[in-house]
mmCIF file of C-alpha atoms in Angstrom:
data_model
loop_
_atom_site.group_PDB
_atom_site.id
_atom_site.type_symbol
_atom_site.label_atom_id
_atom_site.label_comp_id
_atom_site.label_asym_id
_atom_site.label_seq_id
_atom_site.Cartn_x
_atom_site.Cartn_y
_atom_site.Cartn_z
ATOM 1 C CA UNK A 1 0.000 0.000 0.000
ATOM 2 C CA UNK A 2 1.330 3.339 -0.633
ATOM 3 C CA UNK A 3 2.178 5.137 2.511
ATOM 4 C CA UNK A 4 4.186 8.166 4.274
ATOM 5 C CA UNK A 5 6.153 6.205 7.024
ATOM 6 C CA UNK A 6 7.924 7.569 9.991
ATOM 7 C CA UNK A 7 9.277 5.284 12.025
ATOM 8 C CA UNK A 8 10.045 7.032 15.011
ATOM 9 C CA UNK A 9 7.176 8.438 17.511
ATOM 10 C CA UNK A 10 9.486 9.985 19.981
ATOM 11 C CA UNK A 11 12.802 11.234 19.564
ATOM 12 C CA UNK A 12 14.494 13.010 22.720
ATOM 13 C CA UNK A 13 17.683 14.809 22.228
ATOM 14 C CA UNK A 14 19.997 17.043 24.228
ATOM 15 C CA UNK A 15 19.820 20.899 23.288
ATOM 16 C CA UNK A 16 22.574 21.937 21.280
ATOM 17 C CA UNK A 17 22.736 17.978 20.037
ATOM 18 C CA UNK A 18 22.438 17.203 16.308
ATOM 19 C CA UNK A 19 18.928 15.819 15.297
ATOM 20 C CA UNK A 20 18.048 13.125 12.218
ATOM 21 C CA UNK A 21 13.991 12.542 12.194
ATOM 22 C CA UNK A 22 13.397 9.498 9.602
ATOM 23 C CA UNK A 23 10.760 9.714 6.658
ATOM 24 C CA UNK A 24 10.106 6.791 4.098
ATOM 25 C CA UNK A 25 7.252 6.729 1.407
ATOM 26 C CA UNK A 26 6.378 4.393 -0.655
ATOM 27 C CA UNK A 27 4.812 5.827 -3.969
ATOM 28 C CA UNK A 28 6.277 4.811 -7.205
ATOM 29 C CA UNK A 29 7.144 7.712 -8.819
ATOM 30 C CA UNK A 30 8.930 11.075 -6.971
ATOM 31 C CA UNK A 31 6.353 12.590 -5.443
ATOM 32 C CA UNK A 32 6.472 16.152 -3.803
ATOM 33 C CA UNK A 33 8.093 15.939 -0.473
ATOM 34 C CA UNK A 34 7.206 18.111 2.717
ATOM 35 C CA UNK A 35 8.396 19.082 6.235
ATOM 36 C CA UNK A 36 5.992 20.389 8.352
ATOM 37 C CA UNK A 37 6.153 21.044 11.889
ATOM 38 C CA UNK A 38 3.522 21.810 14.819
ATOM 39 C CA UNK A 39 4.085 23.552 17.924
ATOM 40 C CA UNK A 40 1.527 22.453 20.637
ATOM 41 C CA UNK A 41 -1.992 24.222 20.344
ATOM 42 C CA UNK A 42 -0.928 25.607 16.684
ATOM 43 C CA UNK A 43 -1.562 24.450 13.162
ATOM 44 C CA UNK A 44 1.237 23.063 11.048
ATOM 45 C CA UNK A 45 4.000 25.772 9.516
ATOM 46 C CA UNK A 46 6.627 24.218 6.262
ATOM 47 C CA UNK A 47 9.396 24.076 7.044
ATOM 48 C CA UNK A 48 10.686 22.995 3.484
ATOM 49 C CA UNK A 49 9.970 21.237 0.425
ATOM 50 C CA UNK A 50 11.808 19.016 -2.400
ATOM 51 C CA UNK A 51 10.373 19.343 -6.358
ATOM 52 C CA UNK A 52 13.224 18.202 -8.262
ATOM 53 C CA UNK A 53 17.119 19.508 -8.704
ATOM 54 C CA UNK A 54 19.389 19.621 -5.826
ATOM 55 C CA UNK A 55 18.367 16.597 -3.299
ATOM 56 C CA UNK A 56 19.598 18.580 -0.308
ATOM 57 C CA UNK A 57 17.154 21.332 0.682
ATOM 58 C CA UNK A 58 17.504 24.122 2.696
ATOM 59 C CA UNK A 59 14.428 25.198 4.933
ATOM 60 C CA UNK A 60 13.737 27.111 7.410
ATOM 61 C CA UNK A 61 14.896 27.299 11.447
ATOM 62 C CA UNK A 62 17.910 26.137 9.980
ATOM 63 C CA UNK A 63 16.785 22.557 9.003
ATOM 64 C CA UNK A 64 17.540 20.843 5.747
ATOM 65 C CA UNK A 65 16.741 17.463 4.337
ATOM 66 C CA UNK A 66 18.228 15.103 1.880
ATOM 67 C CA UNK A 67 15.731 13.559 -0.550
ATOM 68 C CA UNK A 68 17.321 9.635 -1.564
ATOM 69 C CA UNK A 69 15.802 8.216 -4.509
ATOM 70 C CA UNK A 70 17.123 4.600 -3.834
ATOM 71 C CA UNK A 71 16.340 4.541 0.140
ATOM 72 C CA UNK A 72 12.744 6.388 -0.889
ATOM 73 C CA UNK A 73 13.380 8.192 1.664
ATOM 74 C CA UNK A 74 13.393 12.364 3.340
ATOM 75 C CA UNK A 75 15.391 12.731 6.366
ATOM 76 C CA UNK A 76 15.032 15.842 8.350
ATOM 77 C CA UNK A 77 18.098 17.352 9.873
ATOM 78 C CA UNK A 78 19.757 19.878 12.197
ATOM 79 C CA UNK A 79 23.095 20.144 13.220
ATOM 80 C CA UNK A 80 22.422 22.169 16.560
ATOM 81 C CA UNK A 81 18.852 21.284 18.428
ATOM 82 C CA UNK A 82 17.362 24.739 19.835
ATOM 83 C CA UNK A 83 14.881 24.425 23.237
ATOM 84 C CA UNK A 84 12.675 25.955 21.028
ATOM 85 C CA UNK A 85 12.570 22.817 18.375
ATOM 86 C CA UNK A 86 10.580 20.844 20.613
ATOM 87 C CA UNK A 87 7.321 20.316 18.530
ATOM 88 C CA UNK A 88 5.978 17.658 16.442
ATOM 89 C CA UNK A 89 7.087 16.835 12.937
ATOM 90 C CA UNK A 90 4.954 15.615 9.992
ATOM 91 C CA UNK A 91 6.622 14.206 6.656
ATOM 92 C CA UNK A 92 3.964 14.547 3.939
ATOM 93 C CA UNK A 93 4.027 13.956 -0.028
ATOM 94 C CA UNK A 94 2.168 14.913 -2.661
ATOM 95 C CA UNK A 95 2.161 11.671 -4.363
ATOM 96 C CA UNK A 96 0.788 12.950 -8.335
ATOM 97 C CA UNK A 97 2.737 15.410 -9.544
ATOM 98 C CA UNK A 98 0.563 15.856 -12.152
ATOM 99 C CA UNK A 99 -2.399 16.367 -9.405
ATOM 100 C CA UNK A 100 -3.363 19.273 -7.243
ATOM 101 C CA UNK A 101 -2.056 19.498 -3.703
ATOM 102 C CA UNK A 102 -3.211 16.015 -2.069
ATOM 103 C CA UNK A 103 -1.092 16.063 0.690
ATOM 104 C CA UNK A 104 -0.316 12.268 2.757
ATOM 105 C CA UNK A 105 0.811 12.929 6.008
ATOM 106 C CA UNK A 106 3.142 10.529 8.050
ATOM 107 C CA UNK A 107 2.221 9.888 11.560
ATOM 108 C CA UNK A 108 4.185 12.141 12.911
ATOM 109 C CA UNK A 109 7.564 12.511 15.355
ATOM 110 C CA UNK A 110 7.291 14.087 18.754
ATOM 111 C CA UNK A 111 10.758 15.718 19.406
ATOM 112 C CA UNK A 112 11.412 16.598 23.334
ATOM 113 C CA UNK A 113 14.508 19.052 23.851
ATOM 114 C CA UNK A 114 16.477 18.591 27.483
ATOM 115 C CA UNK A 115 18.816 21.216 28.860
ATOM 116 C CA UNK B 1 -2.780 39.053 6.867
ATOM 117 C CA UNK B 2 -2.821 35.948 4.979
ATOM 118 C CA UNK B 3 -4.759 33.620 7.208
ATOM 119 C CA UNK B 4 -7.226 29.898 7.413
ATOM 120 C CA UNK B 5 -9.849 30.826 10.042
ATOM 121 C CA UNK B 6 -11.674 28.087 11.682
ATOM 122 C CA UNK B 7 -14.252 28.318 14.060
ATOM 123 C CA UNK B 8 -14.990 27.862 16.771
ATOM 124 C CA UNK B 9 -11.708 26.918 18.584
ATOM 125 C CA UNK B 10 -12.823 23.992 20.448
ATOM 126 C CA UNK B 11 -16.180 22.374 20.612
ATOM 127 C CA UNK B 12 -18.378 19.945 22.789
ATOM 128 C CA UNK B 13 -21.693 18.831 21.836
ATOM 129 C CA UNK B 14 -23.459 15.243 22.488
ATOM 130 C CA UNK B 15 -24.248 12.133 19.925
ATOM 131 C CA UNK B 16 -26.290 13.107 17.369
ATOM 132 C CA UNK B 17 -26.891 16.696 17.524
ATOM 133 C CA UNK B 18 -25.712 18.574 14.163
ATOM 134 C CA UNK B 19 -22.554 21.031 14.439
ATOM 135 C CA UNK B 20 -21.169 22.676 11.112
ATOM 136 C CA UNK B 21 -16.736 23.872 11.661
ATOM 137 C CA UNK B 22 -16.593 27.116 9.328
ATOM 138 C CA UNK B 23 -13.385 27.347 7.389
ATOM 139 C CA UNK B 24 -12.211 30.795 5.768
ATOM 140 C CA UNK B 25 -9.224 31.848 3.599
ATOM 141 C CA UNK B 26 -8.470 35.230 2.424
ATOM 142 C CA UNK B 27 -5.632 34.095 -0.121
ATOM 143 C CA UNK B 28 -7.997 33.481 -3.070
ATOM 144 C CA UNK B 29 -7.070 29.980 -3.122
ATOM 145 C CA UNK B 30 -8.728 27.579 -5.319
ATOM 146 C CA UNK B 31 -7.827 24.192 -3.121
ATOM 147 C CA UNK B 32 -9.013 23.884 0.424
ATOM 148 C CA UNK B 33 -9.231 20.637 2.478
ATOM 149 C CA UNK B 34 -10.305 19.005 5.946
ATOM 150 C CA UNK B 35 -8.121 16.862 7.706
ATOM 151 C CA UNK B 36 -8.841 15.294 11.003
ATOM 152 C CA UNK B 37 -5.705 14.338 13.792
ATOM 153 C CA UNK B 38 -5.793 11.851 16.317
ATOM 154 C CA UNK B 39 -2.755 10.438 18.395
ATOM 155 C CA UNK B 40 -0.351 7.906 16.145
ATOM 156 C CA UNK B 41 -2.418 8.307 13.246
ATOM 157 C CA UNK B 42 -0.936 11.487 12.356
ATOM 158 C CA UNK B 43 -3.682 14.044 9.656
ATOM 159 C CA UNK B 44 -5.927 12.255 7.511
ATOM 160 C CA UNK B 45 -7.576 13.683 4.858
ATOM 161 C CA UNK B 46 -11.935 14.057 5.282
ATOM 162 C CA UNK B 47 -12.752 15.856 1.989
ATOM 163 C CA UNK B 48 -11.186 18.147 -0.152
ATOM 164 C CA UNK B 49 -12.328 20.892 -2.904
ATOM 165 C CA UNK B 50 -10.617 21.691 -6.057
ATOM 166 C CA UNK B 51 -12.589 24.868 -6.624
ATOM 167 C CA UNK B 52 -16.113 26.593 -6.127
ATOM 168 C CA UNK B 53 -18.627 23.292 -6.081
ATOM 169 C CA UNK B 54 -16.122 21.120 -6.769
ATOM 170 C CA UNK B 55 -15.476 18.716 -3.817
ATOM 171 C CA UNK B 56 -14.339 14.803 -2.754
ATOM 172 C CA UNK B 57 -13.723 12.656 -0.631
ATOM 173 C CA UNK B 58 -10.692 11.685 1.033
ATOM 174 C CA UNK B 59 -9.081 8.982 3.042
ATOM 175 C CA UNK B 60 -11.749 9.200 6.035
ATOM 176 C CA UNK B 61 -14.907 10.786 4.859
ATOM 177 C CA UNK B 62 -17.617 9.001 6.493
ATOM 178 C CA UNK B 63 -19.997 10.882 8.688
ATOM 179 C CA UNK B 64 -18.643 13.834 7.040
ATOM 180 C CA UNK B 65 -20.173 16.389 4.788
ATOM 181 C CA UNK B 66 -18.724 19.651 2.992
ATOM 182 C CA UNK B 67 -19.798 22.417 0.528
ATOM 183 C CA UNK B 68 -18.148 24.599 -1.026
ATOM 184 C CA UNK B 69 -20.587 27.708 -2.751
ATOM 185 C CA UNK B 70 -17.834 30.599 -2.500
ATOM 186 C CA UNK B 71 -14.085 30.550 -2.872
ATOM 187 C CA UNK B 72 -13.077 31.621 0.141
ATOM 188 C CA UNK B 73 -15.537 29.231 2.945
ATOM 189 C CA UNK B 74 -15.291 25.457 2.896
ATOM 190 C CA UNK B 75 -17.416 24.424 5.947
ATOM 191 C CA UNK B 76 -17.477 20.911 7.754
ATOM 192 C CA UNK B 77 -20.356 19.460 8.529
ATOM 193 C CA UNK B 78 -21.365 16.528 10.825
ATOM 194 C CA UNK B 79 -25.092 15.735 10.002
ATOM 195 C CA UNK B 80 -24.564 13.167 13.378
ATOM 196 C CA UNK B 81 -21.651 13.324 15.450
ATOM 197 C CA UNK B 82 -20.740 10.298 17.225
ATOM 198 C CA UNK B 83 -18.007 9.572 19.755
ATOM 199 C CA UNK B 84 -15.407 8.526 17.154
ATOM 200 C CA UNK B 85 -15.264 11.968 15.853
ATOM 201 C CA UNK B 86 -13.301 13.445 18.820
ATOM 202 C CA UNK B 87 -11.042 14.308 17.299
ATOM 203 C CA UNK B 88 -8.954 17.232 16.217
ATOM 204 C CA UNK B 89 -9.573 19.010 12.576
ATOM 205 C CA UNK B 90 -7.515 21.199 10.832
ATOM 206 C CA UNK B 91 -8.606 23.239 7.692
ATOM 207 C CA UNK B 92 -5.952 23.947 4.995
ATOM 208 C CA UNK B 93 -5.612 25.966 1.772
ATOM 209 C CA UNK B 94 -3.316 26.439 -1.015
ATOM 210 C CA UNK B 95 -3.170 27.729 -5.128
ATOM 211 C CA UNK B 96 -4.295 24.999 -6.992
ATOM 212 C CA UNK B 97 -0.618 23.427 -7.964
ATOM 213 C CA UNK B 98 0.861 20.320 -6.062
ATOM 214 C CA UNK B 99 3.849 22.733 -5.331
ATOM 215 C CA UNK B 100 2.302 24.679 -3.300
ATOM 216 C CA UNK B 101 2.212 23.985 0.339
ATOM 217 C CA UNK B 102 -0.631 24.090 2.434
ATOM 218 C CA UNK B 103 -1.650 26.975 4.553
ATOM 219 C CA UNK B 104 -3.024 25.528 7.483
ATOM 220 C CA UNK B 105 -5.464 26.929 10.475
ATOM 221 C CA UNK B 106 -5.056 26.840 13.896
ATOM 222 C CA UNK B 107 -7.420 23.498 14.324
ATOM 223 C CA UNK B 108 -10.557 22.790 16.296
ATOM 224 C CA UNK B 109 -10.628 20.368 19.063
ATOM 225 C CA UNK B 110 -13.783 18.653 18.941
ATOM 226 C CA UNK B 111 -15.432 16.724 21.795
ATOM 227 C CA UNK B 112 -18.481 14.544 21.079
ATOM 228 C CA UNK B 113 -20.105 12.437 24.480
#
């Protein structure tokens, strides 16, 4: 079945710590990939995106993510973990790029920041 | 400022009695969907719209209902809420293209006993 998979619920890292969060999909062909993160009581804000081109995107906050054709996968990453990061993140893809903007959400990491 | 409005914020009501979630964008956008949240099961689509009287289903659109007569106002409707839709709902919004992300509103926490 086709699917947005990330396979980590909680993630808890020191602050000032570098931070991977884990996104798989399994569409066949490159979809549009997404970021999004949610900060308790608040809707969800991008944080980036990957099209096409250059598989390492920049985004906001200072994340990035690496888009891997062969792994089918879209790791979030951040070399330096801010207090304020805590939040949940949300992989989604847009699985027809010839489509309009039917977004598949993952289920989601929690990230938890410590001192 | 370019916002998704929902209202009301958070909701309780009882089985069976009708409550319609109003949606607004002020971005001119011709997509706008529902999506509902509930722990480990991350947002799943209800119903989506394409444009002005042009709507479908998603992943999870039973007991569900939407319209969509102006541009701007995609309202949620359940006809008769039931326990399994506590839950909570977020309203998004974007131009038309799969490109562009979603605009998102703050959600509404709905509580049905």
């Amino acid at each position: 079945a086709q699917s947005v998979t990330q396979p980590d619920i909680h993630i808890t890292v020191s602050e000032g710590a570098s931070l991977e969060l884990r996104c798989n999909y399994s569409y066949g062909a490159t979809p549009y990939l997404f970021w999004y993160v949610q900060s308790p009581g608040q809707g969800l804000q991008l944080l980036l995106k990957y099209f096409s081109g250059d598989t390492l995107v920049q985004g906001i906050k200072g994340f990035e993510a690496e888009f891997k054709r062969s792994q089918s996968s879209f790791n979030l990453r951040k070399p330096s973990v801010h207090w304020s990061d805590a939040a949940e993140y949300f992989c989604a893809v847009v699985p027809d790029q010839t489509g309009a903007n039917n977004l598949f959400f993952g289920t989601g990491t929690r990230l938890t920041v410590i001192p | 400022e370019a916002q998704v409005t929902q209202n009301p914020r958070y909701l309780i009501t009882v089985t069976g009695k009708k409550l319609t979630v109003t949606c607004s964008q002020n971005m001119n956008h011709e997509y706008m969907s529902w999506y509902r949240q509930d722990p480990g099961l991350g947002l799943r689509q209800i119903y989506y719209s394409m444009n002005v009287e042009v709507t479908d289903k998603g992943d999870v659109p039973e007991g569900y209902k939407v319209s969509r007569k102006e541009k701007r106002n995609f309202p949620l409707i359940l006809e008769s809420p039931s326990p399994n839709q506590t839950s909570l709902y977020f309203c998004a919004s974007s131009p038309i293209s799969g490109k562009s992300p979603l605009h998102f509103g703050n959600g509404t926490r709905l509580t049905v006993t």
